[in-house]
PDB file of C-alpha atoms in Angstrom:
ATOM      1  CA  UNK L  16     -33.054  36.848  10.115  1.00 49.00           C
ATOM      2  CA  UNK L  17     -30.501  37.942   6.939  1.00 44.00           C
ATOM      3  CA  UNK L  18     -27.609  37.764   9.431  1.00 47.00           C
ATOM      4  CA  UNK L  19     -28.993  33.821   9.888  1.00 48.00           C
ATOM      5  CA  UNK L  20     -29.642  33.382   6.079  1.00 47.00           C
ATOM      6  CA  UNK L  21     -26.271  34.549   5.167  1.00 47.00           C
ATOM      7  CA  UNK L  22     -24.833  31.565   7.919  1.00 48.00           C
ATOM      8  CA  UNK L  23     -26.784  29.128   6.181  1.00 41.00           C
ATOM      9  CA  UNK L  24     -25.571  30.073   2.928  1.00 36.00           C
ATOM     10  CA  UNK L  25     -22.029  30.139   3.836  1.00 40.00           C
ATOM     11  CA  UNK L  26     -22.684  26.610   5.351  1.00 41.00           C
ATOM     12  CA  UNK L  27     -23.869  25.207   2.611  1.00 34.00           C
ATOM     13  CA  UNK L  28     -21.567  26.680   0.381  1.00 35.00           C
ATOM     14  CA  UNK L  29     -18.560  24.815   2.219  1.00 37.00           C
ATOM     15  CA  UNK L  30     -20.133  21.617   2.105  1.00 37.00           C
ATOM     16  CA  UNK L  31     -20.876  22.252  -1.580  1.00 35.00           C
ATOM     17  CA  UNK L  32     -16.866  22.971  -2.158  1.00 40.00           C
ATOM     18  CA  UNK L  33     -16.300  19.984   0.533  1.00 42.00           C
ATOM     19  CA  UNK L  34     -17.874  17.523  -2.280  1.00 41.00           C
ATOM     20  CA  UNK L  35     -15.811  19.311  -5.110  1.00 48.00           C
ATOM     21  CA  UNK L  36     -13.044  18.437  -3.905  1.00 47.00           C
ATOM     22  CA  UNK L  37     -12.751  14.924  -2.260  1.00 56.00           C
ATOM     23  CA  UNK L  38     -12.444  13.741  -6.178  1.00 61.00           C
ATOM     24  CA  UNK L  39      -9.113  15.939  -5.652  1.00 67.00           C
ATOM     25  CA  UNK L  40      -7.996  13.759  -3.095  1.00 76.00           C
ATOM     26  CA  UNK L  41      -9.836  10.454  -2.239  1.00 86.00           C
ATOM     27  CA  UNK L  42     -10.166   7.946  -5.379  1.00 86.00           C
ATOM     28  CA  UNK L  43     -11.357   4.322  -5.429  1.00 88.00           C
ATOM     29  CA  UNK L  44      -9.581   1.160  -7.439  1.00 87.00           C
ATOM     30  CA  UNK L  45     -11.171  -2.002  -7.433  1.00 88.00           C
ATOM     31  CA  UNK L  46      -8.261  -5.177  -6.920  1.00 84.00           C
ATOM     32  CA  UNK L  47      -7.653  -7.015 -10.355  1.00 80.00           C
ATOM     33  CA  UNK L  48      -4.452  -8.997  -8.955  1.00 82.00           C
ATOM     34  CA  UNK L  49      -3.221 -11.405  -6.785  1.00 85.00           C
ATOM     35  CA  UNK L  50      -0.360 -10.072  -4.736  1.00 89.00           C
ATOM     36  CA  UNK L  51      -2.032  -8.645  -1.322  1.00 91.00           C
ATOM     37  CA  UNK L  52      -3.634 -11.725  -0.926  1.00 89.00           C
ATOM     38  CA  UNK L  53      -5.082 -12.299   2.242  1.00 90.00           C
ATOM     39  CA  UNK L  54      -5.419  -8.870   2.748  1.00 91.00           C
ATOM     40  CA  UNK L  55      -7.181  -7.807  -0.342  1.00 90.00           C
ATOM     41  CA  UNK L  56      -9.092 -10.320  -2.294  1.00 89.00           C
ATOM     42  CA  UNK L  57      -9.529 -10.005  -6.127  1.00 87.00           C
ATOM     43  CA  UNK L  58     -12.550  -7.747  -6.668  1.00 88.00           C
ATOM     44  CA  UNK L  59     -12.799  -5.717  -3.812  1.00 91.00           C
ATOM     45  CA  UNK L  60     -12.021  -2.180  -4.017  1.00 92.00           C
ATOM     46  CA  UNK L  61      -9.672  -0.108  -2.530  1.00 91.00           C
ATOM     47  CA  UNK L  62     -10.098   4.099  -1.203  1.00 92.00           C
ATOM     48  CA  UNK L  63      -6.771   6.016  -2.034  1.00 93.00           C
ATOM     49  CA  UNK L  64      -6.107   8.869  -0.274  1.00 91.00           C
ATOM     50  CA  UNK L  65      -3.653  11.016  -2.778  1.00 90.00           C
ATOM     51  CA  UNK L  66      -2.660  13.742  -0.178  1.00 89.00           C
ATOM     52  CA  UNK L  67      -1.591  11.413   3.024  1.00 90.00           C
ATOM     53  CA  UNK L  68       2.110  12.534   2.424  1.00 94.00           C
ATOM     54  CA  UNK L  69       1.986  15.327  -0.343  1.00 88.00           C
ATOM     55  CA  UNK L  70      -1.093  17.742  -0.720  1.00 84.00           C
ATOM     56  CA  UNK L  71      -1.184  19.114  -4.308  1.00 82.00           C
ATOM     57  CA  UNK L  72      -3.749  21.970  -5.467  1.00 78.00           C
ATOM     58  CA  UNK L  73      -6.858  20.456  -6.389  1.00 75.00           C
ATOM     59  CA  UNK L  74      -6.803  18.829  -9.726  1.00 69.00           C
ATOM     60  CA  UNK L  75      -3.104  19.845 -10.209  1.00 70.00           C
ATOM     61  CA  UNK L  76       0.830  18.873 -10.241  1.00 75.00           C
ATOM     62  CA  UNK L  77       1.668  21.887  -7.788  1.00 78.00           C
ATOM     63  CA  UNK L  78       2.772  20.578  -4.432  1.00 81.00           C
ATOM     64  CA  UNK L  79       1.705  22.922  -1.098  1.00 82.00           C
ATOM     65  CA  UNK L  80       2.579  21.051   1.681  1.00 80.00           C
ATOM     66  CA  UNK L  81       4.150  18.172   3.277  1.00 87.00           C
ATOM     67  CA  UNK L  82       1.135  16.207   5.392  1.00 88.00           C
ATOM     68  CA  UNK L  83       3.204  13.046   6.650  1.00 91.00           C
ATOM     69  CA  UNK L  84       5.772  10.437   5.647  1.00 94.00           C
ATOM     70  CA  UNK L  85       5.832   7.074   4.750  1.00 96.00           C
ATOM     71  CA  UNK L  86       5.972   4.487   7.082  1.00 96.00           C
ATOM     72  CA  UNK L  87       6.578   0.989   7.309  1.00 96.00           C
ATOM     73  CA  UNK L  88       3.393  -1.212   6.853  1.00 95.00           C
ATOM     74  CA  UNK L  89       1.758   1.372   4.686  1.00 96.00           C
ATOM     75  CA  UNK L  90       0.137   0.155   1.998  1.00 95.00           C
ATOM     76  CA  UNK L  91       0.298   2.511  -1.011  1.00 96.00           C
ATOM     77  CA  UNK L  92      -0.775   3.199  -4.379  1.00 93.00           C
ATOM     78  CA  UNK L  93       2.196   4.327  -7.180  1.00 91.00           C
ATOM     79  CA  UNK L  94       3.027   4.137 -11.155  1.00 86.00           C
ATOM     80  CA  UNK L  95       6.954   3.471 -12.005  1.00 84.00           C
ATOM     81  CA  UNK L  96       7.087   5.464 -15.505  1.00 79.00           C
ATOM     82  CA  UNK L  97       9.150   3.270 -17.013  1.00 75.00           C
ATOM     83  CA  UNK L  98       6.896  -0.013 -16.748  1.00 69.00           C
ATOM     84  CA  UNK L  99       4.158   1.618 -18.915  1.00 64.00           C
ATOM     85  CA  UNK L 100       2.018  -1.773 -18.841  1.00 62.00           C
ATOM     86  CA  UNK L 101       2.128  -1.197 -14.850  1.00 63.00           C
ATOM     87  CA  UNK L 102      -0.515   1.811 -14.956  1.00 69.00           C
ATOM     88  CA  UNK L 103      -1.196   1.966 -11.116  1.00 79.00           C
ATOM     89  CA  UNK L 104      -0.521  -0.588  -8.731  1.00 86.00           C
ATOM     90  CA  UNK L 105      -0.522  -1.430  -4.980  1.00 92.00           C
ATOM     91  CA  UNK L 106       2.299  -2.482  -2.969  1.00 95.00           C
ATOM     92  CA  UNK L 107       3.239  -2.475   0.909  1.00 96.00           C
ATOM     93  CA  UNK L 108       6.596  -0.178   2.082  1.00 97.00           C
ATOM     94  CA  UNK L 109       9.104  -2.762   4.158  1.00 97.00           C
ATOM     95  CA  UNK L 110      12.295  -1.027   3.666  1.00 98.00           C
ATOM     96  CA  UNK L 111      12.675   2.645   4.998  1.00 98.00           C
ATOM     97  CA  UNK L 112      15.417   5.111   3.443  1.00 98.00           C
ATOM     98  CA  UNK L 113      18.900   4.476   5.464  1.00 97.00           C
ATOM     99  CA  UNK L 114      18.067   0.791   6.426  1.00 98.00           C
ATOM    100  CA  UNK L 115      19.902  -2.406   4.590  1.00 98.00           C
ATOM    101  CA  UNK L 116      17.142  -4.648   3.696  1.00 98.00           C
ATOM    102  CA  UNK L 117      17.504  -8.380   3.005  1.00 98.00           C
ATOM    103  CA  UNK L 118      15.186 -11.414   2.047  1.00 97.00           C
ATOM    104  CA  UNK L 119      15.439 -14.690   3.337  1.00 96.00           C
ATOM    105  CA  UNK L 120      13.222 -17.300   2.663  1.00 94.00           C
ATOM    106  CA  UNK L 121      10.525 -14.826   2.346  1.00 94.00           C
ATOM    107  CA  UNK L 122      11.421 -13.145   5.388  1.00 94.00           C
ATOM    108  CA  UNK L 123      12.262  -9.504   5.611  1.00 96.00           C
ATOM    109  CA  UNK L 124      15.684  -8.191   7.402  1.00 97.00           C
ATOM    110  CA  UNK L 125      16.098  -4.851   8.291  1.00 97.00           C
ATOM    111  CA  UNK L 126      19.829  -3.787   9.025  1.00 97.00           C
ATOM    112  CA  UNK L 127      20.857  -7.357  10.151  1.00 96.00           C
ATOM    113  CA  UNK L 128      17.599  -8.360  11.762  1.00 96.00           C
ATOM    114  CA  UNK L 129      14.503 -10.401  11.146  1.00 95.00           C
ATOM    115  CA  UNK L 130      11.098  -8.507  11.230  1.00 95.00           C
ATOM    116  CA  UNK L 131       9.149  -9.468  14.050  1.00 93.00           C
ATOM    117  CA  UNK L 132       6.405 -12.306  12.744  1.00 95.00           C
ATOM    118  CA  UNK L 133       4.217 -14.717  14.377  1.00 95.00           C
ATOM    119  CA  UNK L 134       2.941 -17.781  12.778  1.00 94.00           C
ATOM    120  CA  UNK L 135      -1.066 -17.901  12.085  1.00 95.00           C
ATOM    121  CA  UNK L 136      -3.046 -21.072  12.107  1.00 92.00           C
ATOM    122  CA  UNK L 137      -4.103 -21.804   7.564  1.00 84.00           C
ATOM    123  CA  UNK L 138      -7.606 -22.671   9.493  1.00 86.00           C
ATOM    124  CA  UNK L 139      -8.107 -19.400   9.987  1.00 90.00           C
ATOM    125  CA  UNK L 140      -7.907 -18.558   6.636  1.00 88.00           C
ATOM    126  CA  UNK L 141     -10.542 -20.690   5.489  1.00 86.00           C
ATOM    127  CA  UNK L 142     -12.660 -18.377   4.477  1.00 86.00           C
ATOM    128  CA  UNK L 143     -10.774 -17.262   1.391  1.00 87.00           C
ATOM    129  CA  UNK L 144     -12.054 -18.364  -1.659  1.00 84.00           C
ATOM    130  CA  UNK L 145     -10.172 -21.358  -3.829  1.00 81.00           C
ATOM    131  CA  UNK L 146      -9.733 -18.767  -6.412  1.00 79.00           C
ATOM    132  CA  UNK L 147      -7.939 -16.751  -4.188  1.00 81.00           C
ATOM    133  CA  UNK L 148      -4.213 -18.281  -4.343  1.00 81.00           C
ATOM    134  CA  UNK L 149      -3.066 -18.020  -0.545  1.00 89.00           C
ATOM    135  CA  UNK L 150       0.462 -20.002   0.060  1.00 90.00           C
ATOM    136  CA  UNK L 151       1.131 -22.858   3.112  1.00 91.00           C
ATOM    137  CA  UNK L 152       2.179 -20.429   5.329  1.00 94.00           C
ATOM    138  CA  UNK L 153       0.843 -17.227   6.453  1.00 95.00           C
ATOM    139  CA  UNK L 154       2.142 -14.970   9.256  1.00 95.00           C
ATOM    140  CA  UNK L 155       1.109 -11.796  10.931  1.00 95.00           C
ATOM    141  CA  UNK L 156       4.721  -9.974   9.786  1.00 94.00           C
ATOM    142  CA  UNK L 157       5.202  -6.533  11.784  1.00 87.00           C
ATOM    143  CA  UNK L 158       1.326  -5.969  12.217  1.00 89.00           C
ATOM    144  CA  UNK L 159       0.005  -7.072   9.155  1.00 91.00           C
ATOM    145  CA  UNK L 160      -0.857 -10.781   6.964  1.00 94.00           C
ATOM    146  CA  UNK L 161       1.609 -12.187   4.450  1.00 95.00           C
ATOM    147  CA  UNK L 162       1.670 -15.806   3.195  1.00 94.00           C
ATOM    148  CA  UNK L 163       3.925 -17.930   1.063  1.00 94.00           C
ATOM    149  CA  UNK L 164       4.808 -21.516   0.134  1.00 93.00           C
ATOM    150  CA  UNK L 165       8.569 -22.327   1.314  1.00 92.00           C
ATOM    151  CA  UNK L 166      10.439 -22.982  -1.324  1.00 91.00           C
ATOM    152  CA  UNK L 167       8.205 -21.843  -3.929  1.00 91.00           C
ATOM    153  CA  UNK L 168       8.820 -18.536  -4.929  1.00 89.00           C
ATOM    154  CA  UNK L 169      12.372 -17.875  -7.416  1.00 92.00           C
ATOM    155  CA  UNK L 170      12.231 -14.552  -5.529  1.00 94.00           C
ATOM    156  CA  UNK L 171      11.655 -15.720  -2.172  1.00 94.00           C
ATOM    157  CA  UNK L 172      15.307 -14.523  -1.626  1.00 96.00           C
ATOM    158  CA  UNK L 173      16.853 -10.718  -1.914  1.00 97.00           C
ATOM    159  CA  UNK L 174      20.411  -9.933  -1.250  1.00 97.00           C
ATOM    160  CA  UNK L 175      20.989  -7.233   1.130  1.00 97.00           C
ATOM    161  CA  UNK L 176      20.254  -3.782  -0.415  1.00 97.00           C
ATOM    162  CA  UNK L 177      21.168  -0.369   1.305  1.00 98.00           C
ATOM    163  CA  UNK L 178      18.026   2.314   0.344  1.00 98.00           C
ATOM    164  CA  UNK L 179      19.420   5.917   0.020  1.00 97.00           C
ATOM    165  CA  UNK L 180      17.744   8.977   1.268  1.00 96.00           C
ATOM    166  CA  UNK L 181      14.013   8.917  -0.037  1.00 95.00           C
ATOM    167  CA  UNK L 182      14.260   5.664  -1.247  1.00 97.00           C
ATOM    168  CA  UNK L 183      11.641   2.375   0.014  1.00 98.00           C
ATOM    169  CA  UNK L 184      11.513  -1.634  -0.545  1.00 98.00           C
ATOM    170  CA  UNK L 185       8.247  -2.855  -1.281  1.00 97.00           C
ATOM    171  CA  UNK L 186       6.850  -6.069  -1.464  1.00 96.00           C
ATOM    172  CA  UNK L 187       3.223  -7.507  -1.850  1.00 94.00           C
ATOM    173  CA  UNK L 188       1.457  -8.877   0.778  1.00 95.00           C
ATOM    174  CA  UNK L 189       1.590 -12.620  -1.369  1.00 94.00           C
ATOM    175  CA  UNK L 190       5.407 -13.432  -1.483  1.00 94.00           C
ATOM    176  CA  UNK L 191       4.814 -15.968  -3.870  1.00 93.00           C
ATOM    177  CA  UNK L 192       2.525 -13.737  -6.875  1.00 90.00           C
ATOM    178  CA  UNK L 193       4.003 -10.371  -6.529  1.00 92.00           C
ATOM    179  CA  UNK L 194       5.613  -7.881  -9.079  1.00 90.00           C
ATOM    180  CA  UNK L 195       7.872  -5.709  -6.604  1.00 93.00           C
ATOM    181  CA  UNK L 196      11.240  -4.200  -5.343  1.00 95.00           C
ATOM    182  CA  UNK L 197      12.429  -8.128  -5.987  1.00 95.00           C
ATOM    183  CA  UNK L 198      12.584  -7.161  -9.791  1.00 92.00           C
ATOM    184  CA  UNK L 199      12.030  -3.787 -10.159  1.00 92.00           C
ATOM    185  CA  UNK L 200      14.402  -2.572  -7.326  1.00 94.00           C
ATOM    186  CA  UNK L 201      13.923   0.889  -4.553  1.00 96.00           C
ATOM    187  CA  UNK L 202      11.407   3.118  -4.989  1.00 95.00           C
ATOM    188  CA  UNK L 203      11.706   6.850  -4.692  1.00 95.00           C
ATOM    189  CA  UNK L 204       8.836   8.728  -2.790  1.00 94.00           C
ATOM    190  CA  UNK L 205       7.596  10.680  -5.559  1.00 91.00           C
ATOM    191  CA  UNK L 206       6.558   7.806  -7.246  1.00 92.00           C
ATOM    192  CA  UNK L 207       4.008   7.167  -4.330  1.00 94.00           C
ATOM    193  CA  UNK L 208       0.201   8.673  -5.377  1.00 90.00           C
ATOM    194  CA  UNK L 209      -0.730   8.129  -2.338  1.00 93.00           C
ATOM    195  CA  UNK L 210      -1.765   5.893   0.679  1.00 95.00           C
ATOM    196  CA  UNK L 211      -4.678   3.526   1.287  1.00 94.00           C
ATOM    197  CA  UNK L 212      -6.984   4.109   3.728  1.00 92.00           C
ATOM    198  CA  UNK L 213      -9.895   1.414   3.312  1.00 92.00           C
ATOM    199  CA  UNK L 214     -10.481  -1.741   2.018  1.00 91.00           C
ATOM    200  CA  UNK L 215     -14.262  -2.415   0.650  1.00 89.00           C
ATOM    201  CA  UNK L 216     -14.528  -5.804   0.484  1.00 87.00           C
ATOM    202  CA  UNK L 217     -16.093  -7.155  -2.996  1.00 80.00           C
ATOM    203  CA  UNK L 218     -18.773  -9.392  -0.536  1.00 66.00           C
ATOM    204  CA  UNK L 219     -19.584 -10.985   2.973  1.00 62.00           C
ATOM    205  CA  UNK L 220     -16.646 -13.413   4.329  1.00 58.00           C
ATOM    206  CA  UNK L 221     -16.693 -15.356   6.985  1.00 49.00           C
ATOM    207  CA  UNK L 222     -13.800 -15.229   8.877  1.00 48.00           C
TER     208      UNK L 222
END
């Protein structure tokens, strides 16, 4: 019977350090702009998970381990120190360290050629809300939505850019209403908090 006690204890006493530290490593942000649109609407909230490439010690600075790398088509959640106003922000990795990436027209290039895409029908997308600025075109781009209005965007074109070792392009999932590697150029890995692993949307849609 104390042999049995003692498991019981220990059991809960995991599960008890469990809770303590997903806080560590799992945080929730809920969508304030425009630039993931139709992915992510404004409102709904979105579950970070901080040690997808890097885990730290809980509540610290102090790396322990590599637990993946970043990979094209994740969407992840950074800070660039020296845009202050830009406290945390959400952006999806295109370019991977060693490739040349270009823009054309809103279309991504990677070392001389064109992203696979395939057009999607704007009916589909009728669910999203007015509010919601979606451009004329959307496409399913490498496994995942982007839109745009041809034409529309002063940044809708990026001259080819080589990315050094640790280095990433990102862009937001709305070519036409996104702050990104357009403007603010590469991004080094250790600028990455981590990498987003659900999407709570802010209500029902019908899709």
């Amino acid at each position: 019977m104390l042999k049995r006690s003692r498991k019981y204890v220990v059991a809960l006493l995991l599960v008890l350090a469990g809770f303590g530290l997903v806080p560590a490593y799992l945080h929730a942000y809920t969508i304030a702009g425009a630039s993931e649109i139709p992915n992510v609407l404004l409102g709904d909230k979105i579950v970070v998970n901080n040690a997808a490439y890097i885990l730290r010690a809980p509540y610290s600075n102090t790396k322990l381990f590599r637990t993946g790398s970043p990979k094209r088509g994740d969407f992840v959640y950074l800070h660039l120190p020296n845009y202050p106003r830009l406290k945390g922000f959400f952006k999806r990795i295109v370019g991977l360290p060693g490739e040349t990436f270009e823009l054309r027209d809103n279309r991504a290039w990677i070392d001389g050629r064109a992203l696979p895409v395939k057009t999607l029908s704007p009916a589909d997308f009728a669910w999203v809300p007015t509010a919601h600025p979606i451009g004329s075109t959307v496409e399913n781009e490498d496994g995942h939505c982007v839109t745009f209005t041809p034409g529309k965007s002063e940044h809708r074109d990026h001259p080819p850019t080589r990315l050094e070792p640790g280095q990433y392009f990102l862009l937001g999932d709305n070519r036409d209403d996104s702050y990104d590697s357009r403007e603010f150029g590469p991004v080094p890995e250790e600028l990455f908090e981590g990498k987003v692993i659900a999407i709570l949307p802010a209500g029902e849609r019908a899709r």
